[in-house]
Amino acid sequence: MKILVLNCGSSSLKVGVFDVGQTTTEVFKASYERFEAGSCSYTIRSGGKTETGKIALGDIAAALRALPHILADNRITDIDAIGHRVVHGGERFRTTTVLDEPKIAAIEALTPLAPLHNPANLLAVRVAQEVWPSLPQVAVFDTAFHGTIPPRATTYAVPKAWRDAGLRRFGFHGSSHKYVAIRAAEEIGVPLRDLHLVSVHLGNGASVCAISRGESLDTSMGMTPLEGLVMGTRSGDVDPGLFGFLSRQLGLSIDQIEDALYSDSGLLALANSSDMRSVEDRAAKGDADAQLAIEIYAYRTRKYIGAYAAAMGGLDAVIFTGGIGENSPSMRRRICDGLEFMGLRLDHDRNQSVELANHAAPQIQAYGSKVRVIVTETAEQLMIARETAAALAPMAPVPQPIPVAVSARHAHLSRPAIEALFGAGYQLTPAVPLRQPGQWAAAERITLEGPKGRLERVAILGPERSRTQIEISRTDGFELGIDAPVRDSGKLEGTPTVRLIGPAGSFDTDGLIVAARHIHTNPADARRLGLVDGMLVDVHIGDQERGLVFGKTLIRIGANAVTEMHIDTDEANAADIRANGEGSLVPDLRAIAVPNKEPL
Ligand code: ADP
């Protein structure tokens, strides 16, 4: 599906075209800004080329109307749908929404909550309706990801009448926080559901988000994008008492104060520039105002990270993104340097040499740091494209039977393991073919040994792999006396060590995991079932009185895979099914699609 993404601000327009399928590729990217005297600056990236310059487009509407020609010049004509970034979805819009007139009117009614942003977003919707009347228009809300924040974090302690009028915290930058959380979980090799993350988005606007088990638990922006961190021109947290003080002392009106908090505050007020690069340069040359601005900026951010670690009761990783988070090693260092007490330690060389091309997400914590630190480029437009495609995907007809196979404990062995266990040059004997093409169970068996006990006659599955991986159930882990983490196949970093014993000797290796449940499928079946690679689905298994819904089951699409769900023996026992069974996708799946890592 080809999705045009429009991210329309009050003074700039960002455009992306994405091919969304099992992977997502950005095929066109453009930005238009500095509209003045009938023209604007633009940048277009397409087909490996970048073009920049001035163009005779006097305002954003003109830039939008010119897009079909610009896209055609870049050989992009077959757009299927348009995804719009909409900043404020209020109480009403908790999910991505296919737009119609009543919904557009409802978004318009939210203008008082985001007076600068929503009208600009809606302008793009209106012009897009005119330019592409037959295409579906979809709104992806910055606030939607924060729909999971509990009332204790969304409620201001103010009079009830004010709260009844709609005063509450919402949070923004949702697409960015969601994308980087998914990307970080993928990088760490641990499912989002097992992670406590703090996402730190530092751009011109800036916010921090506590993401607990994949859900936003709190975020620093509130009813408007004014609360929280120090930003380019926005103040972030202030004492609301300043309204009375400034009115009495300086005679300022509410509008004047609000305007100054949005546009004349933050770095601009503290250091005379809203651009962190110039603030950092001037601080390095000894400018005391710039130095203080940087100290305030880092201190406020660090405070939020600590607060959110406390809010979640733990912290596995801090993720830096946004222009400053991605590009300023010194700001990352200033923010992290006070967090050693929580077990967070940076590796200064890694921090200094971060490379982010191709959606890389390097880890920059020091060896032994309890908390990981990850840097990655945000990809809000990519996330909007994926959400748009998902909102338009036809719901899979239900029920969709999916064969379920129960995987007993088994090992995949590497060459060094085979030689240590069976002798030099030994080749395993394929005995029983498995349903996945090219895979078999070997005639040979091995023993696993842990501090508590042994598991005998453990199956070996071939062919051999580059890395040894041993998959056991949680119960097996108790028999061995080793606590194996739940992991997707191949994500073996930091997994515990176990002893393998064969006829020729023993082999100590890491790679002991409890396999995360998953569904293998192929592109044709995936299309039929409405599945996308990396998506997490819920599956109902077992029709006896002990039938269960297994949540967060990972979809893995392979060219020749046979569609089959794999669960382990503990899961099968819990649902009271034997070696094989059948499951069905639970409708209304709330998928989290893992984006691909293809170059832009
Ligand atoms: P927006 O929120 O408008 O998308 P960005 O995410 O592009 O903004 O972030 C812009 C900020 O990133 C600016 O303050 C800019 O100075 C800062 N920035 C970009 N590159 C660097 C760098 N190398 N060092 C420090 N700050 C940088």
PDB file of C-alpha atoms and ligand atoms in Angstrom, residues 7 12 14 33 85 173 201-206 231-232 234 267 273-281 297 321-331 378 380, ligand 1:
ATOM      1  CA  ASN A   7       2.777  16.582   8.592  1.00  0.00           C
ATOM      2  CA  SER A  12       6.222  24.229   7.579  1.00  0.00           C
ATOM      3  CA  LYS A  14       6.753  17.770   5.818  1.00  0.00           C
ATOM      4  CA  GLU A  33       9.485  25.995   5.073  1.00  0.00           C
ATOM      5  CA  ARG A  85      -0.466  14.021  11.600  1.00  0.00           C
ATOM      6  CA  HIS A 173       4.878  13.365  20.411  1.00  0.00           C
ATOM      7  CA  HIS A 201      12.510  13.328  22.542  1.00  0.00           C
ATOM      8  CA  LEU A 202      14.609  16.490  22.344  1.00  0.00           C
ATOM      9  CA  GLY A 203      13.831  18.555  19.244  1.00  0.00           C
ATOM     10  CA  ASN A 204      12.525  22.096  18.944  1.00  0.00           C
ATOM     11  CA  GLY A 205       9.622  20.738  20.963  1.00  0.00           C
ATOM     12  CA  ALA A 206      10.727  18.286  23.648  1.00  0.00           C
ATOM     13  CA  MET A 231      12.274  23.723  24.623  1.00  0.00           C
ATOM     14  CA  GLY A 232      13.532  25.896  21.770  1.00  0.00           C
ATOM     15  CA  ARG A 234       8.703  27.181  24.998  1.00  0.00           C
ATOM     16  CA  LEU A 267      16.458  28.404  25.056  1.00  0.00           C
ATOM     17  CA  SER A 273      18.896  31.415  20.377  1.00  0.00           C
ATOM     18  CA  SER A 274      16.397  28.577  20.081  1.00  0.00           C
ATOM     19  CA  ASP A 275      18.959  26.471  18.238  1.00  0.00           C
ATOM     20  CA  MET A 276      20.910  24.119  20.501  1.00  0.00           C
ATOM     21  CA  ARG A 277      23.879  24.023  18.135  1.00  0.00           C
ATOM     22  CA  SER A 278      24.498  27.724  18.531  1.00  0.00           C
ATOM     23  CA  VAL A 279      23.792  27.614  22.280  1.00  0.00           C
ATOM     24  CA  GLU A 280      26.375  24.846  22.673  1.00  0.00           C
ATOM     25  CA  ASP A 281      28.903  26.697  20.520  1.00  0.00           C
ATOM     26  CA  TYR A 297      18.009  22.054  29.989  1.00  0.00           C
ATOM     27  CA  THR A 321      15.798  10.955  19.927  1.00  0.00           C
ATOM     28  CA  GLY A 322      14.918  14.276  18.202  1.00  0.00           C
ATOM     29  CA  GLY A 323      17.490  16.671  16.720  1.00  0.00           C
ATOM     30  CA  ILE A 324      19.271  17.289  20.056  1.00  0.00           C
ATOM     31  CA  GLY A 325      18.900  13.750  21.435  1.00  0.00           C
ATOM     32  CA  GLU A 326      20.255  12.292  18.211  1.00  0.00           C
ATOM     33  CA  ASN A 327      23.057  14.760  17.530  1.00  0.00           C
ATOM     34  CA  SER A 328      24.399  16.197  20.766  1.00  0.00           C
ATOM     35  CA  PRO A 329      26.748  13.822  22.618  1.00  0.00           C
ATOM     36  CA  SER A 330      27.496  16.528  25.175  1.00  0.00           C
ATOM     37  CA  MET A 331      23.811  17.022  26.031  1.00  0.00           C
ATOM     38  CA  THR A 378      12.727   9.264  15.320  1.00  0.00           C
ATOM     39  CA  GLU A 380       7.118   9.866  13.084  1.00  0.00           C
TER      40      GLU A 380
HETATM   41  P1  ADP B   1      11.690  19.572  15.363  1.00  0.00           P
HETATM   42  O1  ADP B   1      11.185  19.365  16.754  1.00  0.00           O
HETATM   43  O2  ADP B   1      11.303  20.887  14.767  1.00  0.00           O
HETATM   44  O3  ADP B   1      11.486  18.389  14.431  1.00  0.00           O
HETATM   45  P2  ADP B   1      14.452  18.707  15.433  1.00  0.00           P
HETATM   46  O4  ADP B   1      14.110  17.379  15.979  1.00  0.00           O
HETATM   47  O5  ADP B   1      15.031  18.788  14.056  1.00  0.00           O
HETATM   48  O6  ADP B   1      13.267  19.737  15.544  1.00  0.00           O
HETATM   49  O7  ADP B   1      15.507  19.365  16.453  1.00  0.00           O
HETATM   50  C1  ADP B   1      16.009  20.631  16.276  1.00  0.00           C
HETATM   51  C2  ADP B   1      17.038  20.890  17.367  1.00  0.00           C
HETATM   52  O8  ADP B   1      18.111  19.955  17.231  1.00  0.00           O
HETATM   53  C3  ADP B   1      17.654  22.273  17.259  1.00  0.00           C
HETATM   54  O9  ADP B   1      17.753  22.844  18.556  1.00  0.00           O
HETATM   55  C4  ADP B   1      19.040  21.989  16.725  1.00  0.00           C
HETATM   56  O10 ADP B   1      19.976  22.940  17.138  1.00  0.00           O
HETATM   57  C5  ADP B   1      19.327  20.664  17.388  1.00  0.00           C
HETATM   58  N1  ADP B   1      20.466  20.002  16.751  1.00  0.00           N
HETATM   59  C6  ADP B   1      20.566  19.500  15.504  1.00  0.00           C
HETATM   60  N2  ADP B   1      21.822  19.038  15.277  1.00  0.00           N
HETATM   61  C7  ADP B   1      22.523  19.258  16.426  1.00  0.00           C
HETATM   62  C8  ADP B   1      23.858  19.007  16.839  1.00  0.00           C
HETATM   63  N3  ADP B   1      24.748  18.444  16.028  1.00  0.00           N
HETATM   64  N4  ADP B   1      24.226  19.365  18.107  1.00  0.00           N
HETATM   65  C9  ADP B   1      23.346  19.932  18.932  1.00  0.00           C
HETATM   66  N5  ADP B   1      22.068  20.195  18.596  1.00  0.00           N
HETATM   67  C10 ADP B   1      21.662  19.872  17.370  1.00  0.00           C
END
